[in-house]
Coordinates of C-alpha atoms and ligand atoms in Angstrom, one line a residue:
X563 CA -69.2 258.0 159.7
X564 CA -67.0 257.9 156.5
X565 CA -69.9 257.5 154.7
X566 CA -72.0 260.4 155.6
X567 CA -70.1 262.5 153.4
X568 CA -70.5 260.6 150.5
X569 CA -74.5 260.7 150.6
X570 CA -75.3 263.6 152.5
X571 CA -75.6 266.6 150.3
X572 CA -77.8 269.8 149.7
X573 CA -81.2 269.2 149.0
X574 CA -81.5 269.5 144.8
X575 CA -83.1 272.4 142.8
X576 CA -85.2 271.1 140.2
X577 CA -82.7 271.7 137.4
X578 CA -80.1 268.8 139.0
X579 CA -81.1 265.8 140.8
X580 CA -78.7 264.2 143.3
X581 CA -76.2 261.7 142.2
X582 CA -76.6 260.3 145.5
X583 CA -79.7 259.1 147.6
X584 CA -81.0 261.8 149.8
X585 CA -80.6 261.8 153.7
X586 CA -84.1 263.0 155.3
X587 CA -84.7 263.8 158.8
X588 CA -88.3 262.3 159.7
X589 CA -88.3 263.0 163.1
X590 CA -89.8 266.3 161.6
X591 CA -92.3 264.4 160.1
X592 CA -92.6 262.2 163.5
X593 CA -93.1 264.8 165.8
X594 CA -93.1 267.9 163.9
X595 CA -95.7 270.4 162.9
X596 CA -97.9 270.5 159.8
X597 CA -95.6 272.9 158.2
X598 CA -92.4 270.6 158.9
X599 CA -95.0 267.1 157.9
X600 CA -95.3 269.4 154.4
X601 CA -92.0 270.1 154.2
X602 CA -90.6 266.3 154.9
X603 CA -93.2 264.9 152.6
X604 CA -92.1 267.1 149.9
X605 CA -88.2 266.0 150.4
X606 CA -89.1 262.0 150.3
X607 CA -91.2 262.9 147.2
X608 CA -88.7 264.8 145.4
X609 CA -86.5 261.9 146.4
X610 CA -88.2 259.1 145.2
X611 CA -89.2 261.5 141.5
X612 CA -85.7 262.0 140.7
X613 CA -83.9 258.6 142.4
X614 CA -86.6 256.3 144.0
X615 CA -85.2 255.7 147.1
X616 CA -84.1 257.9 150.1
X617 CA -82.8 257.5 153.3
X618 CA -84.3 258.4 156.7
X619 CA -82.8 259.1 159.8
X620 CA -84.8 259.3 163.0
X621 CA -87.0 256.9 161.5
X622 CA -88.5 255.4 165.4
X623 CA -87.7 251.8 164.8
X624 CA -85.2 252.0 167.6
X625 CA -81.8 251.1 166.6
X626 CA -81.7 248.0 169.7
X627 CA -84.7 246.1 167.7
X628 CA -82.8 246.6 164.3
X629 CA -79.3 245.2 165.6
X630 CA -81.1 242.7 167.5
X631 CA -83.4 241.7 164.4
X632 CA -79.5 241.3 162.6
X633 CA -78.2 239.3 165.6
X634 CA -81.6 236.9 165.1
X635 CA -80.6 236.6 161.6
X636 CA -77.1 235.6 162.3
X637 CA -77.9 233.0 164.8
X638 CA -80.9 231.7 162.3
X639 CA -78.1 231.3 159.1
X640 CA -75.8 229.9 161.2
X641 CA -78.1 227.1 162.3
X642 CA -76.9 223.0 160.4
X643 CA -78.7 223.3 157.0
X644 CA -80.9 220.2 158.3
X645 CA -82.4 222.1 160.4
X646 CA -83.1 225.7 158.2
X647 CA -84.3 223.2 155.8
X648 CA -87.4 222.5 158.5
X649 CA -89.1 226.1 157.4
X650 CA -88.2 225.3 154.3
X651 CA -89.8 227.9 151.2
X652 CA -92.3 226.0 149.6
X653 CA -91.5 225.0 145.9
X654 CA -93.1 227.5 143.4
X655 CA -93.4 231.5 143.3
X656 CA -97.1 232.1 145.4
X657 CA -96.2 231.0 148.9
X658 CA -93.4 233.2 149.7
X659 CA -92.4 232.4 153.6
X660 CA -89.6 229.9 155.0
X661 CA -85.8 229.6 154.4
X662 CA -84.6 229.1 150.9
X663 CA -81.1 227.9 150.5
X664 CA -78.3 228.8 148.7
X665 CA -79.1 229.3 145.1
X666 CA -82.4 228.7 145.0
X667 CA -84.0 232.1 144.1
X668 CA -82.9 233.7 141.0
X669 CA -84.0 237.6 141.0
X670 CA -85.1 238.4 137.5
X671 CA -85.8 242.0 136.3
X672 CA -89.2 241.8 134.3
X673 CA -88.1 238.6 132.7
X674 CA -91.8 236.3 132.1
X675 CA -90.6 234.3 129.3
X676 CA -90.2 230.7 130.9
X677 CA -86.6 229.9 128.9
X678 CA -84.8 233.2 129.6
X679 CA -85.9 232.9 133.6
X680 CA -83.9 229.2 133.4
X681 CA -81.0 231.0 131.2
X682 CA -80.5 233.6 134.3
X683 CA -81.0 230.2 136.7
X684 CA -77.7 229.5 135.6
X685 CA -76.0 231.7 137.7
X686 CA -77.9 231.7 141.1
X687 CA -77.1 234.7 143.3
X688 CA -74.8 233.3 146.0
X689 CA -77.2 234.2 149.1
X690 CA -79.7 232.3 151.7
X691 CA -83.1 234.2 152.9
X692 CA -85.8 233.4 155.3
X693 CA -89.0 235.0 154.5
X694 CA -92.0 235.7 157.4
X695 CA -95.7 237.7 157.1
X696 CA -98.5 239.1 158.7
X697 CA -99.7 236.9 161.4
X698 CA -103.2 237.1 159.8
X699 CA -102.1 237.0 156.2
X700 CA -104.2 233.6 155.0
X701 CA -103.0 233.3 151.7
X702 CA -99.1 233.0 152.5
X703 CA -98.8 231.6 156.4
X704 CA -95.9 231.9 157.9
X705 CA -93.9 228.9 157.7
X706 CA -91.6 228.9 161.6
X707 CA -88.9 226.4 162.5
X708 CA -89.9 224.2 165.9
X709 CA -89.8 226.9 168.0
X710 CA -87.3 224.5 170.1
X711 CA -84.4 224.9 167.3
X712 CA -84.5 228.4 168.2
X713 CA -86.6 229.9 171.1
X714 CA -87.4 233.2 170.6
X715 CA -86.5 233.8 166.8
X716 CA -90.3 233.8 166.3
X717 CA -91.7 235.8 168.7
X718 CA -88.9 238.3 168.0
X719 CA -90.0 238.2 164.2
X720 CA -93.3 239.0 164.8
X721 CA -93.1 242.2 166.9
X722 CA -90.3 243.1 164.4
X723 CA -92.5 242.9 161.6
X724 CA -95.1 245.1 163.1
X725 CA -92.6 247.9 163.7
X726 CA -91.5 247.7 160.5
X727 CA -95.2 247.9 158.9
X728 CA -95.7 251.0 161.2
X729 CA -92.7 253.0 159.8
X730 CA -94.4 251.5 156.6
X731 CA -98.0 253.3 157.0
X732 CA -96.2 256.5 158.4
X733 CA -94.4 256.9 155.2
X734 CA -97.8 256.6 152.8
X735 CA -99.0 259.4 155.3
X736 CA -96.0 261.3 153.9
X737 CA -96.6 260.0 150.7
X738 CA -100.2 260.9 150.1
X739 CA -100.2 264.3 152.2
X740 CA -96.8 265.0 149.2
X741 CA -99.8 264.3 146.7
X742 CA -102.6 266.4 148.8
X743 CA -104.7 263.4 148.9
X744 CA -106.5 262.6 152.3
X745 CA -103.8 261.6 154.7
X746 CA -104.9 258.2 155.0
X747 CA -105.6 257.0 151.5
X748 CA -102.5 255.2 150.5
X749 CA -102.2 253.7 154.2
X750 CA -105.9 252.9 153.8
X751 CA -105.0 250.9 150.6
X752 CA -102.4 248.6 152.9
X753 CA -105.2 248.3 155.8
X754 CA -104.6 244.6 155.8
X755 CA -100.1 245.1 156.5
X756 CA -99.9 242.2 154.0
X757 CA -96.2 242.7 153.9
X758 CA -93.0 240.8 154.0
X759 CA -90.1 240.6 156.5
X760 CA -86.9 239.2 154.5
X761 CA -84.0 238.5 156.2
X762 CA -80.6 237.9 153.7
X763 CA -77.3 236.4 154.5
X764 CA -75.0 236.4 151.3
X765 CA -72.1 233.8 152.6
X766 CA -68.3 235.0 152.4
X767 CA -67.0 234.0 148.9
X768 CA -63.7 234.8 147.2
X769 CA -63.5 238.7 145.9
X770 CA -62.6 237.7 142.2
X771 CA -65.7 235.4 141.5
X772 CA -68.1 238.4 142.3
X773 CA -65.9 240.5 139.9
X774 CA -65.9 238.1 137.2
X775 CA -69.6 237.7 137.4
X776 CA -69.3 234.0 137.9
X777 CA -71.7 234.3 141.5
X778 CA -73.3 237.7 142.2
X779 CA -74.8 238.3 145.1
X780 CA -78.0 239.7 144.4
X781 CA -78.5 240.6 140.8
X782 CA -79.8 243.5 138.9
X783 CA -84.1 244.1 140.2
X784 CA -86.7 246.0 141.1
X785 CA -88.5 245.7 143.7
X786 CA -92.6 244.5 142.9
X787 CA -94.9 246.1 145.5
X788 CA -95.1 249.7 146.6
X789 CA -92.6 250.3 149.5
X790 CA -89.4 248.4 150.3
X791 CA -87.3 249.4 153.9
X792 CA -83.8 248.1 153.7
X793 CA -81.9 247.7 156.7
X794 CA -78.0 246.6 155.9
X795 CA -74.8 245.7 158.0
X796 CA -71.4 247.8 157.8
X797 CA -69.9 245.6 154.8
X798 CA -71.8 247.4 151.7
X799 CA -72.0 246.6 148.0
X800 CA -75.8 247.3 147.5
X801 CA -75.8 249.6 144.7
X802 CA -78.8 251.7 142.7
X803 CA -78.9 252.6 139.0
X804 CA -79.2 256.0 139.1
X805 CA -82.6 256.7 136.5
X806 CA -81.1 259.9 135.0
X807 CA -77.2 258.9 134.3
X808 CA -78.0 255.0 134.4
X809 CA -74.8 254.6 136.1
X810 CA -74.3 252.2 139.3
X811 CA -73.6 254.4 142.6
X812 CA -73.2 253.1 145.9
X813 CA -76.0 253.0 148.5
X814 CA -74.0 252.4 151.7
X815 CA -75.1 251.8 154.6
X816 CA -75.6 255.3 157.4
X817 CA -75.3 255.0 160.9
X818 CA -79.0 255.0 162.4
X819 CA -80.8 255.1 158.9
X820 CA -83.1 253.2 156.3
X821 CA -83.2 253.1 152.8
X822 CA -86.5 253.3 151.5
X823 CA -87.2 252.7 148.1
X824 CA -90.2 252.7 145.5
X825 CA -91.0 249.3 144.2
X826 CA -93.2 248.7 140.7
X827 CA -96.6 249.1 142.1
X828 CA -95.8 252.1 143.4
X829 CA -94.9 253.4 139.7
X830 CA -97.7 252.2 138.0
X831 CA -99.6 253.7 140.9
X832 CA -98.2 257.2 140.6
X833 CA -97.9 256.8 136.8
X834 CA -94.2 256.9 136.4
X835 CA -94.0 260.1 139.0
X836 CA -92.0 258.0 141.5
X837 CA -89.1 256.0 140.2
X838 CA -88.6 251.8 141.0
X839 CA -85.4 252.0 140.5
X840 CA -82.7 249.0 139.6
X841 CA -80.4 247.8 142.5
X842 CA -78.1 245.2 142.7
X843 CA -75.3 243.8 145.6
X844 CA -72.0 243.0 144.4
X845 CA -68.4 242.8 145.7
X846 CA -67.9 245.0 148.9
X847 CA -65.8 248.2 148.7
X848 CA -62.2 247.2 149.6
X849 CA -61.8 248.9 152.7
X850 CA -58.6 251.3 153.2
X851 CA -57.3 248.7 156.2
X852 CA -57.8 245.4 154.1
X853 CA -55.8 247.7 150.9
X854 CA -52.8 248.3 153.7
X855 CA -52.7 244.9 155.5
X856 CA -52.8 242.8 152.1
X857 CA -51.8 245.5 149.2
X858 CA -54.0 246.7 146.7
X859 CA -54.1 243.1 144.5
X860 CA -54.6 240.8 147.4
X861 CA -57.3 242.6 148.8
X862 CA -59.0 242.0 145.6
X863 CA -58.9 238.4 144.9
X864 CA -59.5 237.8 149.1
X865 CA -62.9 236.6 150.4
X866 CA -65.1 239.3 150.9
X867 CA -66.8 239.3 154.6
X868 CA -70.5 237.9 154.8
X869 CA -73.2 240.1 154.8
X870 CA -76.9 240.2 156.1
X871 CA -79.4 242.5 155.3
X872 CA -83.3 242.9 156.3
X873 CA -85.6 244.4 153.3
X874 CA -89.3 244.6 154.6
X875 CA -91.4 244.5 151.1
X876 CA -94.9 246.4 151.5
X877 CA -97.6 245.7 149.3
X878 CA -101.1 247.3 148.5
X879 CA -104.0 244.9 149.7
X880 CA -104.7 242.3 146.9
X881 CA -108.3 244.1 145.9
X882 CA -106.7 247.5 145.9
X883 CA -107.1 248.8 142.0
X884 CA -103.8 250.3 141.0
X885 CA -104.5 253.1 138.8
X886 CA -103.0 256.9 138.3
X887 CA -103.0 258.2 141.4
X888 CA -105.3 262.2 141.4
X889 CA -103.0 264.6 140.4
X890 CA -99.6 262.0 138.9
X891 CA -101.6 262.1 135.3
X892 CA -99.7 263.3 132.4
X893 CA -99.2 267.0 131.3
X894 CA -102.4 266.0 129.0
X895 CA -104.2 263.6 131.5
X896 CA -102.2 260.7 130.3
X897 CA -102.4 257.2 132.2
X898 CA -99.3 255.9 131.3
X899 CA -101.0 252.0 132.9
X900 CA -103.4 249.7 132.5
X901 CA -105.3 249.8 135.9
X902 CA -104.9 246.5 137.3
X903 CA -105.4 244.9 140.9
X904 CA -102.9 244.7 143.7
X905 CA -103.1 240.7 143.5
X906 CA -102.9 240.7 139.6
X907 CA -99.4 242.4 139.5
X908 CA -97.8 240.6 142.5
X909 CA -98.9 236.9 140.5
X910 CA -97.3 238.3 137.8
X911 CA -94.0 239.1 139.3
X912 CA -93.7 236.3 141.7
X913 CA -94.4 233.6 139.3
X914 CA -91.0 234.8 137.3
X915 CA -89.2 234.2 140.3
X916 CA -89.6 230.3 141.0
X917 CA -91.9 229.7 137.8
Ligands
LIG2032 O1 -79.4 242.9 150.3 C1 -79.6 244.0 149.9 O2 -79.1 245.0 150.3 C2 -80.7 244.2 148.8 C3 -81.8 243.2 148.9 C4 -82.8 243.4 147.8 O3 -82.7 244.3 147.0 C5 -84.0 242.6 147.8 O4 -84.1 241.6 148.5 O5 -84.9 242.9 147.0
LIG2033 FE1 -84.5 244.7 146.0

């Protein structure tokens, strides 16, 4: 609850925008009428022009499936490394499923030169993920462990996912009534879910080598399809780079609420209007008990606790031709992007990752 105060806040006027993500109620875009589906889709826009991401409470993902998706993840990570290692991510950046280990993936922000990608290899973000799909997705199948090692985890993964693509294609409802385009015609565009279920464990590591940049956790990125939900654990550190002061602020997490954010499809897509904005995870917030049980220096230089998190990544379907969305043209009709396909960017950006 300490949190709340930090990010909840009035709704801006469009002379300031918030120096903190927005807190939106979609249960009044869930079960509301027109008026209140208007209003909601307005607020998520005007969240994701002036910051790129915002957070929704009410979001009907029930809160059991999310802590039990996190409990899933636990027992997963805490599996012998033999055994993660039999779902293991194949080599290379186009088959994006299985567990990777630690320091394997390097998260590079628009980097395609092959030297400087192997320059930021150097320091691997100190984390371990486990990537799953769309049943049906043919280009990237899911890669399981025997279902033996772990009864259940599968199943569970699967259901998860579609709950997650749900809240996914309720949002571009939101999205495209914000731009008064037909209801269904960003959701359309997604028809085949081909999306991404990610779950992240980042390992307990001592305070001071986060600080001194000698492991991050997740380094500086944007996200590379259209829509990305972030669920997170109590412990914190993800941060944002706010696009008008281009300061880090916190994003922690709130009771009962996702984080949405805008990745750089979505841009292209709505020519600059909604922001893919930079995030990164470092060091957790020392909380106020750890500060009076070990004094201000200690808790510094202690381990910080583990943390998981579960981004689902959405994506347009690979045919889909990403160009300036009706009405997100310039003041004189400007495209700001080449129109390119769905698949075309996604090669692009994955191959910087494991290239
Ligand atoms: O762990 C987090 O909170 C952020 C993860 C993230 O940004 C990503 O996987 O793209
Ligand atoms: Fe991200």
């Amino acid at each position: 609850m300490a949190y709340e105060t930090s990010v909840n806040e009035a709704p801006s006027s469009s002379m300031s925008a918030p120096k903190t993500v927005p807190v939106v109620d979609f249960s009044r875009f869930l079960h509301g009428s027109v008026a209140d589906k208007r209003a909601i889709a307005r607020e998520i826009d005007e969240a994701f022009r002036n910051v790129g991401f915002v957070y929704l409470q009410n979001h009907g993902v029930p809160q059991q499936k999310v802590d039990e998706c996190f409990e899933w993840s636990q027992r997963f990570f805490a599996l012998p490394e033999a055994v993660k290692k039999l779902a293991p991510h194949p080599p290379g950046g186009s088959h994006h499923r299985g567990y990777s280990g630690l320091g394997v993936e390097k998260v590079t922000q628009n980097v395609f030169d092959s030297n400087e990608v192997e320059a930021l290899r150097q320091m691997p973000d100190f984390k371990e993920s486990f990537e799953s799909g769309n049943v049906h997705d043919q280009m990237q199948p899911n890669i399981w462990l025997p279902d033996e090692e772990l009864p259940g985890f599968r199943q569970f993964m699967e259901a998860f996912f579609l709950d997650c693509a749900g809240l996914i294609h309720t949002i571009l409802h939101a999205l495209a009534i914000s731009l008064s385009l037909p209801p269904s015609q960003l959701s359309d565009a997604h028809s085949q879910s081909l999306f991404q279920l990610r779950l992240l464990h980042y390992p307990s590591i001592p305070s001071s080598l986060l600080h001194s940049g000698e492991k991050s956790r997740i380094g500086a990125h944007s996200d590379f399809g259209t829509l990305t939900l972030l669920f997170q654990d109590d412990v914190g550190g993800l941060e944002i780079q706010h696009p008008q002061t281009e300061e880090f602020i916190a994003a922690p997490p709130i009771p009962g609420g996702v984080l949405v954010n805008i990745g750089d499809l979505m841009m292209r897509w709505s020519n600059g209007r909604w922001r893919s904005t930079v995030h990164r995870v470092v060091a957790p917030p020392v909380s106020k008990v750890e500060r009076e049980e070990l004094g201000d220096e200690e808790a510094e230089t202690e381990m910080c606790r583990p943390r998981y998190s579960i981004p689902f990544f959405a994506t347009a379907d690979p045919e889909t031709v990403i160009e300036c969305l009706p009405g997100c043209e310039g003041p004189d009709g400007k495209k700001e992007f080449e129109a390119m396909t769905a698949l075309e960017y996604v090669q692009m950006r994955m191959a910087a990752l494991y290239a």
